[in-house]
mmCIF file of C-alpha atoms in Angstrom:
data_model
loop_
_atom_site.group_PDB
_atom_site.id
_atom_site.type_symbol
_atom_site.label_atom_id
_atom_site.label_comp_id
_atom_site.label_asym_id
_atom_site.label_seq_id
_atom_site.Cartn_x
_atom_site.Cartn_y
_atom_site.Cartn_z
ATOM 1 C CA UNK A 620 12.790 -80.840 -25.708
ATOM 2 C CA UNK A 621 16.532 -80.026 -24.559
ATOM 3 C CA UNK A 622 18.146 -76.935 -23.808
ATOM 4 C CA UNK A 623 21.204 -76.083 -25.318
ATOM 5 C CA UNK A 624 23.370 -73.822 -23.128
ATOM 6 C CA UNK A 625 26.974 -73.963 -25.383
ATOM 7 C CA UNK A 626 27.958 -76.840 -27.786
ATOM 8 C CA UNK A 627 30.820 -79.272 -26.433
ATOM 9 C CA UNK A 628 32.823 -81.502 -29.130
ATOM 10 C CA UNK A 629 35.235 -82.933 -26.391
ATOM 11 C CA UNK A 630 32.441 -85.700 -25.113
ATOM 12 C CA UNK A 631 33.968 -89.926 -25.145
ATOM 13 C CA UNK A 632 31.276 -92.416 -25.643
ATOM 14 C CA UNK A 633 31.583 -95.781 -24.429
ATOM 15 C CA UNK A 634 28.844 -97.144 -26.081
ATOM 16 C CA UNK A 635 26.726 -94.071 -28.472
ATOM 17 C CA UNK A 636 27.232 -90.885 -29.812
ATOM 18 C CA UNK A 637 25.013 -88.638 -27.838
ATOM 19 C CA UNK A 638 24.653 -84.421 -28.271
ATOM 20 C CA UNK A 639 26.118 -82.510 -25.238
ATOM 21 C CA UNK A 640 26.521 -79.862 -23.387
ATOM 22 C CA UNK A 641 28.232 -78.316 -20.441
ATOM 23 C CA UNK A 642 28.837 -74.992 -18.194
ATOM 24 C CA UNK A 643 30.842 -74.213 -15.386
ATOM 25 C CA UNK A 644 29.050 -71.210 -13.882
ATOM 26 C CA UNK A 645 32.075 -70.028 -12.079
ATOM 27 C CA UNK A 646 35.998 -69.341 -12.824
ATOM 28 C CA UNK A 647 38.572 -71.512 -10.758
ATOM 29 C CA UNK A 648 38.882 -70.451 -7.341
ATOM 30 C CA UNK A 649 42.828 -69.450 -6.325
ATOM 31 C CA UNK A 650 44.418 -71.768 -4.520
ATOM 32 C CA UNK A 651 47.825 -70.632 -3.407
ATOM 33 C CA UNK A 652 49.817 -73.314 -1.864
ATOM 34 C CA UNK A 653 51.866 -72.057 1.697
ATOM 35 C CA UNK A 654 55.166 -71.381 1.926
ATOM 36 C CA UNK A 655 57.843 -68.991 3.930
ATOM 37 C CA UNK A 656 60.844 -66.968 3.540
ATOM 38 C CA UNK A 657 62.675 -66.031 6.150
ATOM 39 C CA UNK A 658 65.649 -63.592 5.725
ATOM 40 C CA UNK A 659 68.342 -61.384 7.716
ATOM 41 C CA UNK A 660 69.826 -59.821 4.685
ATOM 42 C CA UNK A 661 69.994 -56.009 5.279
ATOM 43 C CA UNK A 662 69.127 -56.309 9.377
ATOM 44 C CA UNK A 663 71.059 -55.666 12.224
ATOM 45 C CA UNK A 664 70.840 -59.814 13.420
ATOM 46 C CA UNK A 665 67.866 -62.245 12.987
ATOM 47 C CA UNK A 666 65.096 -61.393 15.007
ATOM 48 C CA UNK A 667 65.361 -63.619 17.678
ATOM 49 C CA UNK A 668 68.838 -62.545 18.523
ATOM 50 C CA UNK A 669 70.119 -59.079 19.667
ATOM 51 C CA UNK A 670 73.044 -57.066 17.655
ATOM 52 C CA UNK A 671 76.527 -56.874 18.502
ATOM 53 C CA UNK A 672 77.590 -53.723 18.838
ATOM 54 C CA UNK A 673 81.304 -53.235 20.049
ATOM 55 C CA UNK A 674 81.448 -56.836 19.559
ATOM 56 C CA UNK A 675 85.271 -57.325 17.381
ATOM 57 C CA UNK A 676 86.941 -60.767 16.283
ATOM 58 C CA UNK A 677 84.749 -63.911 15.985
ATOM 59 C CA UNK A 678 81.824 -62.406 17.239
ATOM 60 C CA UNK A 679 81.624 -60.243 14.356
ATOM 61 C CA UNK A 680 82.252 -63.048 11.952
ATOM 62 C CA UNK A 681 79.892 -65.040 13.265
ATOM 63 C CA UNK A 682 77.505 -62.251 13.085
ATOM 64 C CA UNK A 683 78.363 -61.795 9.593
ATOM 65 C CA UNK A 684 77.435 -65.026 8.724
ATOM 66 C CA UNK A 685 74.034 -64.938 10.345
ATOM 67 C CA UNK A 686 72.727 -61.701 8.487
ATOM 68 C CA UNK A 687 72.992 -63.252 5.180
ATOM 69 C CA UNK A 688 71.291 -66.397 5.833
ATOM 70 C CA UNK A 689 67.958 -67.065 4.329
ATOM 71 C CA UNK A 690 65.502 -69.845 5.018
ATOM 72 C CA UNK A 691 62.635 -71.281 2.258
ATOM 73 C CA UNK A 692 59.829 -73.723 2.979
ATOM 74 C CA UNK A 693 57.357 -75.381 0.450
ATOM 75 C CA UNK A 694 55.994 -78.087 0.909
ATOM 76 C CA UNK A 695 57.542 -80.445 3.693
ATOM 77 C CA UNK A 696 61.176 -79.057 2.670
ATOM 78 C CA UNK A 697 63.062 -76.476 4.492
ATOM 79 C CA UNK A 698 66.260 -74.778 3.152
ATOM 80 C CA UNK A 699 68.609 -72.917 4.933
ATOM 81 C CA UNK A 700 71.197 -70.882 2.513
ATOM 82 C CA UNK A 701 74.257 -68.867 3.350
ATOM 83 C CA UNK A 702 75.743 -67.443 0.420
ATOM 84 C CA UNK A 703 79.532 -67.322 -0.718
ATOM 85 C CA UNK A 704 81.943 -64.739 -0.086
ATOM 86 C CA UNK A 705 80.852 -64.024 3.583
ATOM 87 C CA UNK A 706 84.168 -62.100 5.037
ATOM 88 C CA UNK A 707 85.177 -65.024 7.441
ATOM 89 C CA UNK A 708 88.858 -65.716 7.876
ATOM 90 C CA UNK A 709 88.382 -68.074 10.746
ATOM 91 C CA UNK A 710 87.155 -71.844 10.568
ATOM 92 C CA UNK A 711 83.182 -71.431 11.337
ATOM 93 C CA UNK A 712 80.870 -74.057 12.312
ATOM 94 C CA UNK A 713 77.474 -74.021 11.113
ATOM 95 C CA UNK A 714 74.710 -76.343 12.784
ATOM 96 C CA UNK A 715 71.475 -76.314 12.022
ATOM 97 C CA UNK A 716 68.571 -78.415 13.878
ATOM 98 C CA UNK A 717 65.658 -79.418 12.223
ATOM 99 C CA UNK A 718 63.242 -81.408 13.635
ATOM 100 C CA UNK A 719 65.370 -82.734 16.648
ATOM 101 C CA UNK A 720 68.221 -83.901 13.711
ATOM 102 C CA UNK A 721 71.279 -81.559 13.651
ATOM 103 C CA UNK A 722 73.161 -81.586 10.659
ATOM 104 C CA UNK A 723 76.750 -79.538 10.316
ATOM 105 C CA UNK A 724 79.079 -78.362 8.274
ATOM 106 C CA UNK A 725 81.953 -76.002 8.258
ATOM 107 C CA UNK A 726 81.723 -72.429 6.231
ATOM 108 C CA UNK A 727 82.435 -72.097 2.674
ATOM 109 C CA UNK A 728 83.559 -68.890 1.535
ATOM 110 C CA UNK A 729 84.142 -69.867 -2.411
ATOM 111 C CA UNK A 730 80.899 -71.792 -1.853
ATOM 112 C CA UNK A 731 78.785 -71.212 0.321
ATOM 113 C CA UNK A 732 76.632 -73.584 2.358
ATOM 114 C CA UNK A 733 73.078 -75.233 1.885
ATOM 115 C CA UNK A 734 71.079 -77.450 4.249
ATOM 116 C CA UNK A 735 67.848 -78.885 3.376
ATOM 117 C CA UNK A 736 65.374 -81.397 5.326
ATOM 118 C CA UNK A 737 62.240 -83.208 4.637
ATOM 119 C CA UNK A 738 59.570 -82.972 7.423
ATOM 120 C CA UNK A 739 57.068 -86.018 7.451
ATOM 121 C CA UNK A 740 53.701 -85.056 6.464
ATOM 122 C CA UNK A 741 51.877 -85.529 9.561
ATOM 123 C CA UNK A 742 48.549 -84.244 9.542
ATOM 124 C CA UNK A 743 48.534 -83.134 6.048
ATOM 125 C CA UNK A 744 47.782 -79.385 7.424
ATOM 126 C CA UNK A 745 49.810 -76.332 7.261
ATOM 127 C CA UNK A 746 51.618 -76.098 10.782
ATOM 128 C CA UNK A 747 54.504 -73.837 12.051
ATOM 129 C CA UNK A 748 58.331 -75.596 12.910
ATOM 130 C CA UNK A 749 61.667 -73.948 14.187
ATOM 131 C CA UNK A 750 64.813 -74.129 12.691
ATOM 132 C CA UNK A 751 67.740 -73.962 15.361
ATOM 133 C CA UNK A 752 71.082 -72.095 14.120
ATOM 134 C CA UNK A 753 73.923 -72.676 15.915
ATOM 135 C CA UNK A 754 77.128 -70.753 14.606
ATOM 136 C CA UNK A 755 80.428 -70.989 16.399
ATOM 137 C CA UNK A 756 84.694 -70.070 15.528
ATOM 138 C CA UNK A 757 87.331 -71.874 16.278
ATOM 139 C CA UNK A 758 90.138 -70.130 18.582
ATOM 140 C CA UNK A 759 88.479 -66.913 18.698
ATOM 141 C CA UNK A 760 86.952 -67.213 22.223
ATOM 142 C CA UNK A 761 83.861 -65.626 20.624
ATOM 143 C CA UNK A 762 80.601 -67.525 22.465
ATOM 144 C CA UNK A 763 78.519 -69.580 20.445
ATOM 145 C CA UNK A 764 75.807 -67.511 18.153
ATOM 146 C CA UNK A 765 72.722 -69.346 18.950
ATOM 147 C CA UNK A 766 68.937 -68.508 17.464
ATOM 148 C CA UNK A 767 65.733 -70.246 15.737
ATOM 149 C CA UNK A 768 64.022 -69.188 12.649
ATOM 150 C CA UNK A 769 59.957 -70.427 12.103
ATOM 151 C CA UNK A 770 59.134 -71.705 9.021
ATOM 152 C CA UNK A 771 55.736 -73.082 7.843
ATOM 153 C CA UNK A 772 55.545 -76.600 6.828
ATOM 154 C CA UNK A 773 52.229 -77.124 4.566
ATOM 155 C CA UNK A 774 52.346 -80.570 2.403
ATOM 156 C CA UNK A 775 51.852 -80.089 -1.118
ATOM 157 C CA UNK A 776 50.202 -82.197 -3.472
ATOM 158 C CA UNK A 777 48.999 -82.867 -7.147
ATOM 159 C CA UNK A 778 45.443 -84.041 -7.561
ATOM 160 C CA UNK A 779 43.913 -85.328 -10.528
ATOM 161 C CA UNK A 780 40.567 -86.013 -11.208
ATOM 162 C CA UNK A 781 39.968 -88.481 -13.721
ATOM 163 C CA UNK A 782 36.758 -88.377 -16.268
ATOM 164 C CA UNK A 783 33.628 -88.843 -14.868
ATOM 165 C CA UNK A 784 31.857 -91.735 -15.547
ATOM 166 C CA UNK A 785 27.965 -91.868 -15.877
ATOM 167 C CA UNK A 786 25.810 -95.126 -16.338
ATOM 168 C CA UNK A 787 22.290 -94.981 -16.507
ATOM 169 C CA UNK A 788 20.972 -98.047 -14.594
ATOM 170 C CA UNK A 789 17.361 -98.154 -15.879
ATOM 171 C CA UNK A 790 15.224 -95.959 -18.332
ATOM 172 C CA UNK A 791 13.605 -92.648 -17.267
ATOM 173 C CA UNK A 792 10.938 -92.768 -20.226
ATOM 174 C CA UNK A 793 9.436 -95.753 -21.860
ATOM 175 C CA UNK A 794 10.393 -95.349 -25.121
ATOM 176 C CA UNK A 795 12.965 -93.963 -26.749
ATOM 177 C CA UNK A 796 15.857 -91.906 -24.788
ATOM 178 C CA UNK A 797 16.149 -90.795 -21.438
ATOM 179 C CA UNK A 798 17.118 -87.171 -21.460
ATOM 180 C CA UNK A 799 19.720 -86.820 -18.901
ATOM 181 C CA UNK A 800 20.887 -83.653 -17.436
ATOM 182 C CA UNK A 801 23.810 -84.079 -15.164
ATOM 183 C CA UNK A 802 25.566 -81.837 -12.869
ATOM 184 C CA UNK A 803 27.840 -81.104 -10.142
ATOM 185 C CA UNK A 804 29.321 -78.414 -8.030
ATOM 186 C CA UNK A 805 32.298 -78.216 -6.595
ATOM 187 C CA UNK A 806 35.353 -75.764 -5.486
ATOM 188 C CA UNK A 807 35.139 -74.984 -9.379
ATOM 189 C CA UNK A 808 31.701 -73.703 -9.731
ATOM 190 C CA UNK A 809 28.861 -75.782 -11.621
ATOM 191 C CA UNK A 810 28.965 -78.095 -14.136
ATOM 192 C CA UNK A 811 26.108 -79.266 -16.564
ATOM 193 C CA UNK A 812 26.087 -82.059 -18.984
ATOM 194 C CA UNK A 813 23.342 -83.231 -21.340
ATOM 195 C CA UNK A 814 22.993 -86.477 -22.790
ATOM 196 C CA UNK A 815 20.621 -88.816 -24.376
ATOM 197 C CA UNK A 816 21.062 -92.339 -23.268
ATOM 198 C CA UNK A 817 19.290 -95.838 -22.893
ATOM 199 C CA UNK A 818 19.410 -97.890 -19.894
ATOM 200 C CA UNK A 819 23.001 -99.774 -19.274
ATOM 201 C CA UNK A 820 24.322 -97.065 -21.165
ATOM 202 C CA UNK A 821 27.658 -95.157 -20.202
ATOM 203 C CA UNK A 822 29.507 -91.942 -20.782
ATOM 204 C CA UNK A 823 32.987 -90.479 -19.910
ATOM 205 C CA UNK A 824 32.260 -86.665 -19.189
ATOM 206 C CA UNK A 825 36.219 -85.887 -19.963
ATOM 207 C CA UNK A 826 35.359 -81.778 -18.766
ATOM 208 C CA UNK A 827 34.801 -83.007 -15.460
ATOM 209 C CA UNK A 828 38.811 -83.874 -15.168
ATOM 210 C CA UNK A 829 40.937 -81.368 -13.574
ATOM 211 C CA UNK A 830 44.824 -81.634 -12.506
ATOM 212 C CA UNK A 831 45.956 -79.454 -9.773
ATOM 213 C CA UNK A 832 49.457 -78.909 -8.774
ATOM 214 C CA UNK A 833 51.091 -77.897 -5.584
ATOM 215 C CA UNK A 834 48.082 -77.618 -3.828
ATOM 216 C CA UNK A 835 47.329 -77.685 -0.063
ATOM 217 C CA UNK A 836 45.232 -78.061 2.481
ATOM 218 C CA UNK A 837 44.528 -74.291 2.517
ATOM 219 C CA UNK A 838 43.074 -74.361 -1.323
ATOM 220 C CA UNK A 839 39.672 -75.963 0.087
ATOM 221 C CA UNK A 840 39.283 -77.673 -2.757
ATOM 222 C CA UNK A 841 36.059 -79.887 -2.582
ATOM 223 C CA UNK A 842 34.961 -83.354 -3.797
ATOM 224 C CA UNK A 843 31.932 -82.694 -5.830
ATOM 225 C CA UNK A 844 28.470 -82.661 -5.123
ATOM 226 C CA UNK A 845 26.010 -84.300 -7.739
ATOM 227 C CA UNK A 846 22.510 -83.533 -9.007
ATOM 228 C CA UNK A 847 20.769 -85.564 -11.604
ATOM 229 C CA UNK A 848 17.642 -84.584 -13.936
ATOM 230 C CA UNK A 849 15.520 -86.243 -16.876
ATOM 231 C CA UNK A 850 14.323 -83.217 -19.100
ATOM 232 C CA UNK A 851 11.246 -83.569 -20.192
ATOM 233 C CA UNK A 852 9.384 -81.820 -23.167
ATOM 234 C CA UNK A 853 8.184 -79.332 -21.627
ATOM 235 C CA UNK A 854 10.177 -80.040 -18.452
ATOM 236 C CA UNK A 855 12.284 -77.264 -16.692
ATOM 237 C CA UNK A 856 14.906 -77.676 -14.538
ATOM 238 C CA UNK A 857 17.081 -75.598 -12.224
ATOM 239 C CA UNK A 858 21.145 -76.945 -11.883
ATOM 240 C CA UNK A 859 22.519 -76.380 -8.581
ATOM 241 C CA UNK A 860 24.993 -73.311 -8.408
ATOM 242 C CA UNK A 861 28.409 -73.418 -6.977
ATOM 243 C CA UNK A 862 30.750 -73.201 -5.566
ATOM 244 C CA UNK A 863 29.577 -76.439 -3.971
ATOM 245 C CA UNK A 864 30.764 -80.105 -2.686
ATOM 246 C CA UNK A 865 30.691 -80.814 1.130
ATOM 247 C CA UNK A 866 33.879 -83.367 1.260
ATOM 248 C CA UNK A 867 37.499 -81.451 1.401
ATOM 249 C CA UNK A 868 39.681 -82.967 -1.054
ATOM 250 C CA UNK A 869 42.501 -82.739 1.083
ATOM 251 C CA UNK A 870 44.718 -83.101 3.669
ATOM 252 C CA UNK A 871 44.298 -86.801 2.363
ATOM 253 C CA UNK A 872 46.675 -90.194 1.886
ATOM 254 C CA UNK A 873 49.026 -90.321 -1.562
ATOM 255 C CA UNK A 874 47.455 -92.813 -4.218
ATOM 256 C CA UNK A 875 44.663 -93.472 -6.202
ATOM 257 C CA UNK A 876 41.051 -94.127 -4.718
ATOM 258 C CA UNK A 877 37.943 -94.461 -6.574
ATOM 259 C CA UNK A 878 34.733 -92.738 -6.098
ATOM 260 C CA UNK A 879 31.197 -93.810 -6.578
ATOM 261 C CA UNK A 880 27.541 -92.238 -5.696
ATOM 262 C CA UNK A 881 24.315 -93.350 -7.173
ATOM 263 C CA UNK A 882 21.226 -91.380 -7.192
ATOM 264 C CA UNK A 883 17.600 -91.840 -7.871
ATOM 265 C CA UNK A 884 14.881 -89.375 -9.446
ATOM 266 C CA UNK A 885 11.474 -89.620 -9.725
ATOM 267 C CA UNK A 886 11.782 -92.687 -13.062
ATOM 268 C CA UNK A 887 15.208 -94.037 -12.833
ATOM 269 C CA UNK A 888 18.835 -94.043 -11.588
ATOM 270 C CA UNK A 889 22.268 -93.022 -12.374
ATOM 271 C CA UNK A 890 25.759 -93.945 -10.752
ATOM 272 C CA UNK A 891 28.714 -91.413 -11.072
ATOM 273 C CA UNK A 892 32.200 -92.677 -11.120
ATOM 274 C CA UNK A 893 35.373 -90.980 -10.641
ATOM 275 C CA UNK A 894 39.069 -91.330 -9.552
ATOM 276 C CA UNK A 895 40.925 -89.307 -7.093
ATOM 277 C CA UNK A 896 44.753 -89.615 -7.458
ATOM 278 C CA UNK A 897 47.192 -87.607 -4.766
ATOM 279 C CA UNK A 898 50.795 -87.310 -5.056
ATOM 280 C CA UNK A 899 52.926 -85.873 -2.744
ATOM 281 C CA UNK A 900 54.891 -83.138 -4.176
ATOM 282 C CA UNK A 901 57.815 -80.981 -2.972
ATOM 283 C CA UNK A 902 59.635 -78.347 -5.256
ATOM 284 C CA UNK A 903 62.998 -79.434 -7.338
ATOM 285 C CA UNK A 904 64.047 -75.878 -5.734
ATOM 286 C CA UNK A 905 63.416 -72.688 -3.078
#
């Protein structure tokens, strides 16, 4: 006897054509990758530096420049921005420091300016850095205009999942099919598939693939936990429910790794087989 929860047509064979089913007993949990904005537009100077009042020649310029800067992070990438058409009439100097490694250039008013840098990865977890500004005039006597701006440096990735692969080693009944229930939990919720199969037989459950993109670290998103069942006439069974899965997914090396569990019931055996691929990822743009 099987039990039917909803009719899937989206089931591969590798070897029969077998009847079946799946839930996920939960909705995809958010999973907002990090990122930061830092901006002086419309303050007095950036927080770590004190206004200028009174202040007249290249101290005001330089001042000027510093309230419209912004700085963006995703990923490992930091951007500092200072827009065109910043009233400057002297030559200014712009340095910014990331990471130990200074980079400079002098202030475009028909342009404006952009400096970006790559952070290495690291750990893989979100993890605060400061940006040091340096701004400075040429023949204006004005002292340099000095600060640091924090920015939040969380690697990004995309993960894909590839079908799950199910062999049954060796026969839960005697005769005829085994009736196999599988199922796993993970970050996702619960999944259940149902499939008749003989020993040495194999399946590609393609509903158990998933592609994330720009994920984290913060996302907790979990390797999967899985359950397995032979159903009986007159059997009942009870799926786990999720959210599940004990194994983060990340912070974790890029590339493709394979993943394999086998596990026994009371008749017979079944090995699940999956692929984890990670790919680094930082945005085309802040």
């Amino acid at each position: 006897m099987r039990r039917t929860i909803s009719t899937l047509t989206a089931l591969t064979m590798l070897t029969v054509a077998a009847v079946a089913v799946v839930v996920t007993a939960a909705p995809p949990a958010a999973r907002a990758a990090t990122r930061s904005r830092w901006s002086t537009a419309g303050s007095r100077a950036p927080p770590s530096r004190p206004a200028c009042p009174g202040c007249t020649g290249g101290a005001v310029e330089l001042t000027a420049v510093a309230r419209n800067m912004t700085v963006d992070s995703g990923s490992t990438r930091a951007v500092l921005e200072v827009p065109s058409g910043v009233p400057v009439a002297r030559r200014t100097e712009i340095e910014v420091v990331f990471d130990g490694q200074a980079q400079r250039q002098t202030y475009s008013s028909t342009a404006g300016d952009t400096f970006a840098f790559d952070y290495p990865v690291e750990t893989g977890f979100a993890r605060r850095e400061v940006v040091i500004v340096v701004l400075l005039t040429d023949g204006s006597g004005a002292p340099d205009y000095r600060f640091t701006v924090p920015v939040t440096i969380e690697p990004w990735y995309t993960v894909q999942y590839s079908p799950l692969r199910f062999t049954l080693l060796d026969d839960c009944d005697p005769v005829f099919d085994s009736e196999m229930v599988l199922a796993w939990t993970d970050d996702r919720g619960t999944g259940v598939w149902d499939s008749r199969m003989l020993a040495g037989e194999t399946i590609l459950v393609a509903r158990f693939a998933r592609e994330e993109t720009a994920v984290g670290a913060n996302a907790r998103m979990t390797r999967p936990d899985f359950w397995l069942h032979e159903d009986d006439p007159g059997g009942f069974y009870n799926p786990p429910t999720g959210p599940g899965g004990t194994v983060p997914t990340l912070p974790t090396p890029t590339g493709t790794r394979t993943v394999s569990r086998t596990l026994d019931i009371d008749d017979c055996s079944g090995r699940f087989e999956y692929t984890i691929t990670t790919t680094h990822t930082i945005p085309p743009a802040l």
